[in-house]
Coordinates of C-alpha atoms in Angstrom, one line a residue:
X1 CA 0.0 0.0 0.0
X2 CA 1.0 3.7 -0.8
X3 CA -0.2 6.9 0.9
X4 CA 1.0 10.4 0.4
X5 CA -0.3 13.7 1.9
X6 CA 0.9 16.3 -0.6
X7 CA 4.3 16.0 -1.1
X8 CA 4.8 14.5 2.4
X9 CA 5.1 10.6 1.6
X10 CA 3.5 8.3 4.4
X11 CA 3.8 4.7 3.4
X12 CA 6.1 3.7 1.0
X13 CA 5.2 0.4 -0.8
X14 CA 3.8 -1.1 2.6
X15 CA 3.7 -5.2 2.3
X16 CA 2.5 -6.6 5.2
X17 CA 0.3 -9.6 6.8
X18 CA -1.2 -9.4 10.3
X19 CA -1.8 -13.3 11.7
X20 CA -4.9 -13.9 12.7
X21 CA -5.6 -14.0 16.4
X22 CA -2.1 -12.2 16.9
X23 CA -1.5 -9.3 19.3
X24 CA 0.6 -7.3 16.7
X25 CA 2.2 -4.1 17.5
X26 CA 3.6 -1.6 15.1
X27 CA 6.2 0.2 16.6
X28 CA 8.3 2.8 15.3
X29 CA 9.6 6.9 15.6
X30 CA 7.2 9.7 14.8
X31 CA 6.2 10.3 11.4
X32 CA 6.6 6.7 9.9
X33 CA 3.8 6.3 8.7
X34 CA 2.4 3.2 12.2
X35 CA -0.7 5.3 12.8
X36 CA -1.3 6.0 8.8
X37 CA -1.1 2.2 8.2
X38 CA -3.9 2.0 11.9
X39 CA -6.4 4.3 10.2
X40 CA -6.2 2.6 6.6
X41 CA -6.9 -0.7 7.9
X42 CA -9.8 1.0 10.2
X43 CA -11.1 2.8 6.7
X44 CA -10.9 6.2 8.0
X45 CA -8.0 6.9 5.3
X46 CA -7.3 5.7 1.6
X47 CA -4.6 4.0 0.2
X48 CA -3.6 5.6 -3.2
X49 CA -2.1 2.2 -4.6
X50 CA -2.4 -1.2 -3.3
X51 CA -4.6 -4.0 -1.8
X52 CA -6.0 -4.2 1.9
X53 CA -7.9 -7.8 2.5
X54 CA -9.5 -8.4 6.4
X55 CA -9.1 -12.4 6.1
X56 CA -10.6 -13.3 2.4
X57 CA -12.6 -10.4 1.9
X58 CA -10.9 -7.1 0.2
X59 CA -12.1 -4.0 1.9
X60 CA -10.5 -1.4 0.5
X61 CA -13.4 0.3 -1.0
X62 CA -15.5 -0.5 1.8
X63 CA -16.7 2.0 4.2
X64 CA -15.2 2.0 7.6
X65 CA -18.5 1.1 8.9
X66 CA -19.0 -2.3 6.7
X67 CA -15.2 -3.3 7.5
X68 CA -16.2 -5.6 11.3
X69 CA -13.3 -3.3 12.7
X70 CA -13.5 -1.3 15.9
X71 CA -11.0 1.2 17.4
X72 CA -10.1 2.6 20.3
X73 CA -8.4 6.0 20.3
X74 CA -5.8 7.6 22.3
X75 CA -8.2 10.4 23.9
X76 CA -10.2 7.2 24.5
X77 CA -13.3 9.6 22.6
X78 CA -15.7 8.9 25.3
X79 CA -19.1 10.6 25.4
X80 CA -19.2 13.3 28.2
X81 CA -22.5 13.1 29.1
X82 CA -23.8 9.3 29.2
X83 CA -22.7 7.1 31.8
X84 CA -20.4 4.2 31.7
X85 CA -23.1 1.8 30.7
X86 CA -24.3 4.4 27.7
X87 CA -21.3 4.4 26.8
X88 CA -20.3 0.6 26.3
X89 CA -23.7 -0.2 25.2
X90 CA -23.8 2.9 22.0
X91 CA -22.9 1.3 19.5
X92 CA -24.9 -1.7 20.2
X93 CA -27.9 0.4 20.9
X94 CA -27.4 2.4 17.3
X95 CA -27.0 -1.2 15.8
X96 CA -30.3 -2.4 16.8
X97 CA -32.1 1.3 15.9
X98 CA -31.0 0.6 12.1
X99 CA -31.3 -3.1 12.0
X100 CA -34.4 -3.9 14.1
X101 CA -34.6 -7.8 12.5
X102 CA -31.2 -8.7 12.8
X103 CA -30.1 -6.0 15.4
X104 CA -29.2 -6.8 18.9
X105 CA -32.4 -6.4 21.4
X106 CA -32.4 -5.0 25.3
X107 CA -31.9 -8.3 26.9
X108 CA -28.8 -9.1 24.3
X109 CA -27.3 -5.6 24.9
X110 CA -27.9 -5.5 28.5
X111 CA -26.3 -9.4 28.8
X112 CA -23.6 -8.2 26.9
X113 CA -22.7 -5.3 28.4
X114 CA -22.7 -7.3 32.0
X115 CA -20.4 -9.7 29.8
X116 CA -17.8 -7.0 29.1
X117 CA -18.1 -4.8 32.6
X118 CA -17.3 -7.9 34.2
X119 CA -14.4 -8.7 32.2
X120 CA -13.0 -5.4 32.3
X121 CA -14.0 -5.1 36.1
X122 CA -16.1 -2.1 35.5
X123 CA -19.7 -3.2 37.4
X124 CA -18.9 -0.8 39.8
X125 CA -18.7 2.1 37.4
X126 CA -21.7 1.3 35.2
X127 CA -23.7 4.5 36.6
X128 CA -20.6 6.9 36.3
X129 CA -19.8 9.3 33.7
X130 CA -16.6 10.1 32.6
X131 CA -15.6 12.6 34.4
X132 CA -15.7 10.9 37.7
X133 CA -13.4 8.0 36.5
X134 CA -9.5 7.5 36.1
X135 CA -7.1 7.3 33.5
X136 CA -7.1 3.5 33.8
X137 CA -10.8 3.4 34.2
X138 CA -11.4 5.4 31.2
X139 CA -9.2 3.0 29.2
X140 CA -11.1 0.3 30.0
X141 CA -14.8 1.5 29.6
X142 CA -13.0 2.6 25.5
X143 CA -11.9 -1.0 25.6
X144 CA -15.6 -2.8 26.6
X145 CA -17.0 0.2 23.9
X146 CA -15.2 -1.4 21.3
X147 CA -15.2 -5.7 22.1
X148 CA -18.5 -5.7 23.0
X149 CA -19.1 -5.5 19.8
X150 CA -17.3 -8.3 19.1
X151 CA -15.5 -7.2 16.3
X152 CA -12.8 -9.6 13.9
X153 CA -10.2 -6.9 14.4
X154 CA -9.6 -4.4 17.7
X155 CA -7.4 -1.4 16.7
X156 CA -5.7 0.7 19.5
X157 CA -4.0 3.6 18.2
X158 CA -1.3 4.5 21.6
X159 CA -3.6 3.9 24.3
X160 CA -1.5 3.7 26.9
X161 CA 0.0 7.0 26.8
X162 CA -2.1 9.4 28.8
X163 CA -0.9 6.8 31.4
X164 CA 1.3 7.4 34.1
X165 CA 4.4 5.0 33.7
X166 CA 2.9 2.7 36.9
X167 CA -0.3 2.9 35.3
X168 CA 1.0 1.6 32.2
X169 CA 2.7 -1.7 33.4
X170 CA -0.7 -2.5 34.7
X171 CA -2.8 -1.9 31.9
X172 CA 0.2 -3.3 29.8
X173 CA -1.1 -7.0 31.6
X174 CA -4.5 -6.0 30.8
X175 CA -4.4 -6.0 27.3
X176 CA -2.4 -9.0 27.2
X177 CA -5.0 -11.2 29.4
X178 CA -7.8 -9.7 27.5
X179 CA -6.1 -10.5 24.2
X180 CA -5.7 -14.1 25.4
X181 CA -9.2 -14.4 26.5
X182 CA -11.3 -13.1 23.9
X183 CA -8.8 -14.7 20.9
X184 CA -9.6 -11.6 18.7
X185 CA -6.9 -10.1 15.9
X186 CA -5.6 -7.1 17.4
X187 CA -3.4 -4.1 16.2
X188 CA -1.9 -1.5 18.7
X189 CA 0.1 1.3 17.3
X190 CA 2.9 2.8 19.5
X191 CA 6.0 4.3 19.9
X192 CA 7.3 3.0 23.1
X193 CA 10.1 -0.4 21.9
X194 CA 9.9 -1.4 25.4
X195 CA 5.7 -1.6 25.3
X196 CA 6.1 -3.2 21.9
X197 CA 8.8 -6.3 23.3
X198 CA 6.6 -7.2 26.1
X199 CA 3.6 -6.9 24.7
X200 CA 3.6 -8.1 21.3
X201 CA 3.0 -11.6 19.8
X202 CA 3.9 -10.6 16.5
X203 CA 6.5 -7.4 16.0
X204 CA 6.3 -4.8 13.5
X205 CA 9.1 -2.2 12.7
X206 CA 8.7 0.9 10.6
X207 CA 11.0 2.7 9.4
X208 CA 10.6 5.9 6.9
X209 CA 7.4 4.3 5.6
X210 CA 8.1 1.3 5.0
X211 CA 8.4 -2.0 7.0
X212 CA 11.9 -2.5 8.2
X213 CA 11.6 -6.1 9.8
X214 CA 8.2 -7.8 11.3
X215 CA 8.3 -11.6 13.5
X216 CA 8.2 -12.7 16.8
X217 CA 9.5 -10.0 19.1
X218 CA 12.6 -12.2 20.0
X219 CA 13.5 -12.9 16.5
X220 CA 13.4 -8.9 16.0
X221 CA 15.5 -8.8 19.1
X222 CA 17.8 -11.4 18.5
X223 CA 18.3 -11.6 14.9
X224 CA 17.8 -7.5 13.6
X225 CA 17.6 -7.6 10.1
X226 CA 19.0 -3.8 10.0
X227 CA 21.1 -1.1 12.4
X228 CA 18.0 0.9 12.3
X229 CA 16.4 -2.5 13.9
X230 CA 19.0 -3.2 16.2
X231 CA 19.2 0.3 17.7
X232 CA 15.7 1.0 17.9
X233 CA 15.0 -2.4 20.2
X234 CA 16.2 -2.6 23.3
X235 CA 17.1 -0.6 26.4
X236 CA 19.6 0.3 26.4
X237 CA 20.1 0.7 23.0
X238 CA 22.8 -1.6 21.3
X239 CA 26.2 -0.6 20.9
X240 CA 27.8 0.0 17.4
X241 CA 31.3 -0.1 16.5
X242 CA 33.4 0.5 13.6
X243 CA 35.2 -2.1 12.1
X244 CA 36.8 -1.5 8.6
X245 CA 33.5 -1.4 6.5
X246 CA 31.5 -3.3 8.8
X247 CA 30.0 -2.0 11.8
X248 CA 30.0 -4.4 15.2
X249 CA 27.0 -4.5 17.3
X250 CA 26.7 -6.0 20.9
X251 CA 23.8 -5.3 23.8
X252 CA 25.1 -4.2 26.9
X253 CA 24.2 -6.8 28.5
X254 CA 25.7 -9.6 26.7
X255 CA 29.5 -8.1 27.5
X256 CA 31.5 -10.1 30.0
X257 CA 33.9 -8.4 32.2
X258 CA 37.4 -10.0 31.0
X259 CA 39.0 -8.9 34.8
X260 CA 41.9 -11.0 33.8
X261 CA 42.5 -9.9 30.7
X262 CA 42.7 -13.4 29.1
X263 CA 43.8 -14.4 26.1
X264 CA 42.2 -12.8 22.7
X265 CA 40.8 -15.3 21.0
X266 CA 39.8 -14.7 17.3
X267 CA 36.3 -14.4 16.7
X268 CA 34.8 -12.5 20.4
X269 CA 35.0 -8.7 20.4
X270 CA 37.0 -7.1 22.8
X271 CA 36.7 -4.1 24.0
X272 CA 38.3 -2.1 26.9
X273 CA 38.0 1.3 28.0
X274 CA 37.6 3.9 31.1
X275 CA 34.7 4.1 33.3
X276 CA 32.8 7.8 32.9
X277 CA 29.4 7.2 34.8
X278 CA 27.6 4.7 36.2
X279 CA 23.5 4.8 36.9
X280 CA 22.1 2.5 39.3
X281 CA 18.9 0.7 38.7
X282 CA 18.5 -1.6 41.6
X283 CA 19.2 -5.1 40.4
X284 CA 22.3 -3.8 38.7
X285 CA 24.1 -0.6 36.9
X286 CA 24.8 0.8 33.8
X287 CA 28.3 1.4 33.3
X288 CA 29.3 4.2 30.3
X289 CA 33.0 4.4 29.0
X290 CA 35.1 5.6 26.9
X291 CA 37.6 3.5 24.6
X292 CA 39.5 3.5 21.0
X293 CA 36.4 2.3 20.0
X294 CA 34.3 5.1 21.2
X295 CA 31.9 5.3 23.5
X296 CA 29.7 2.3 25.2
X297 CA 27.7 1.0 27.9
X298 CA 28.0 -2.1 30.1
X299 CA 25.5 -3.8 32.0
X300 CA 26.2 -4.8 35.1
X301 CA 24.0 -7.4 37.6
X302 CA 24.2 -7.5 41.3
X303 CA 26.6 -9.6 43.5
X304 CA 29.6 -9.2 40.2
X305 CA 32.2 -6.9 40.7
X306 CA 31.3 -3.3 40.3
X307 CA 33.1 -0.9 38.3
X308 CA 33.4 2.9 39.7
X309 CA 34.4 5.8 37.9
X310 CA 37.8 6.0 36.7
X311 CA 38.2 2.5 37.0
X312 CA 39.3 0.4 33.2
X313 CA 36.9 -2.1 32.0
X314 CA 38.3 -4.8 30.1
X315 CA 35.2 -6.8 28.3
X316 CA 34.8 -9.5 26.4
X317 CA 31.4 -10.5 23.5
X318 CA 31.3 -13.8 22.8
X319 CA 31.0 -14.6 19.1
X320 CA 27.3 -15.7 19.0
X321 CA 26.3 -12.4 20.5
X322 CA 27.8 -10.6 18.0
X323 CA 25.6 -8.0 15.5
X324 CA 27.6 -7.1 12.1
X325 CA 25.7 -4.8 9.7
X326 CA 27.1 -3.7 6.0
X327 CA 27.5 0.0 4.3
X328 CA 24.1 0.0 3.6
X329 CA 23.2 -0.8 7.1
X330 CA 21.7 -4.4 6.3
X331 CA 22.1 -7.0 8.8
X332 CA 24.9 -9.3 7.6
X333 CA 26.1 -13.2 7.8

């Protein structure tokens, strides 16, 4: 799929297939083009070239209405004024006004609303509005909006980041249980790596428009097809060296410190440098230093021995832990 806003190019030649009954996340920085792709597949934008199917059916002339999608926004777009049960129960309600055959009636609305309160713990809050609930509340009544419903696909463009960070590791599991339990497709756009590692069954990178790399998150993490891969996953972000015209990549975590200096061994990367800074973290630090090689960062776990400022740090990579990338930035053998 292609999509350009004047001259400003969105989507680039977009190829990509959601699994069905995944929880896939499309994670990537500003401006390329996650939320674009989001509101295509929801029908609320275009393509101007290409295909979009929702399993055998091609919708991309359909209206977003006749597509069996529903989304869930980042202001969450509750209405003001109706309670929390008005609110779930809406669309259901305006179903059943323009299909009274077919259409949902009272008892099927009201037994499905009780369905999703109770799974999203909100029986409590059926006779608020709004206003009266909390970030995390508010989430949730925008989530029973949309699956009671029972839609094929559940969109959710960033909604978790009105959240406050403790806020968000909750809701985070949330998601994830509710994902497992209900065995619908579902597509969350954000821009946070970290929410996209843990959360996602199936991983999508974008990058510039286009899909850099999509698979299982460890495959993304283990195996990055590109630098641009490799440095965007992961905190902290990966370390890149230059070496002739290749460029070395390790995590900080996967360095070993080498406090005997043992012998170099073709094949691991060593590394050695001076201690700048070090940030604690609880279970560990992060170590920064400076070498030949440039800057990098260490990770360091409770109970080894700690490095201080000022101190050398002698470390070694094994082999298989190793990241090369080519001139053009591409992941190499």
């Amino acid at each position: 799929m292609t999509r350009s806003f004047g001259d400003s190019v969105a989507l680039a030649g977009v190829d990509l297939t959601i699994p069905a009954g995944s929880l896939t996340v499309v994670v990537g920085p500003s401006g390329c083009g996650k939320s674009t792709i989001l509101r295509m597949i929801a029908g609320l934008d275009a393509p101007d070239g290409g295909t979009l199917r929702i399993g055998d059916h091609d919708v991309t002339e359909r209206a977003a209405g006749e597509r069996d999608v529903a989304m869930v926004f980042q202001d969450y777009a509750l209405f003001p004024h109706m309670t929390v049960e008005g609110n779930i129960s809406f669309g259901l309600r305006l179903q059943a006004r323009h299909d009274r055959r077919s259409g949902p009636n009272r008892d099927q609305i009201r037994a499905r609303v009780h369905e999703v309160s109770t799974l999203l713990a909100l029986d409590d809050l059926l006779d608020r509005r709004p206003a009266q609930l909390s970030g995390g509340q508010r989430q949730r009544v925008a989530l029973a909006r949309a699956i009671v419903r029972r839609p094929s696909l559940l969109l959710l463009d960033e909604p978790l980041s009105a959240l406050d960070p403790q806020l968000r590791a909750s809701a985070r599991a949330e998601i994830t249980r509710l994902h497992r339990e209900l065995g619908t497709t579902l597509v969350l756009v954000t821009h946070d790596q970290h929410e996209a590692l843990t959360m996602a069954t199936h991983l999508v990178v974008m990058e510039r428009g286009a899909v850099a790399q999509s698979g299982s998150p460890a495959e993304l993490y283990r195996h990055p097809a590109s630098e641009f891969v490799a440095a965007f996953l992961g905190t902290p972000a990966m370390n890149l060296h230059d070496r002739d015209d290749i460029r070395i990549g390790w995590r900080p975590a996967d360095g070993q410190l080498d406090l005997r200096q043992s012998e170099r061994a073709d094949g691991d990367w060593f590394v050695d440098g001076v201690v700048e800074s070090c940030e604690f973290t609880g279970d560990g630090q992060h170590v920064r230093c400076t070498g030949p090689n440039g800057t990098f960062l260490l990770v360091q776990r409770e109970g080894e021995h700690w490095l201080t400022p000022g101190d050398a740090a002698h470390v070694r990579v094994p082999t298989d832990r190793l990241h090369r990338f080519g001139s053009d930035g591409q992941r190499l053998p």
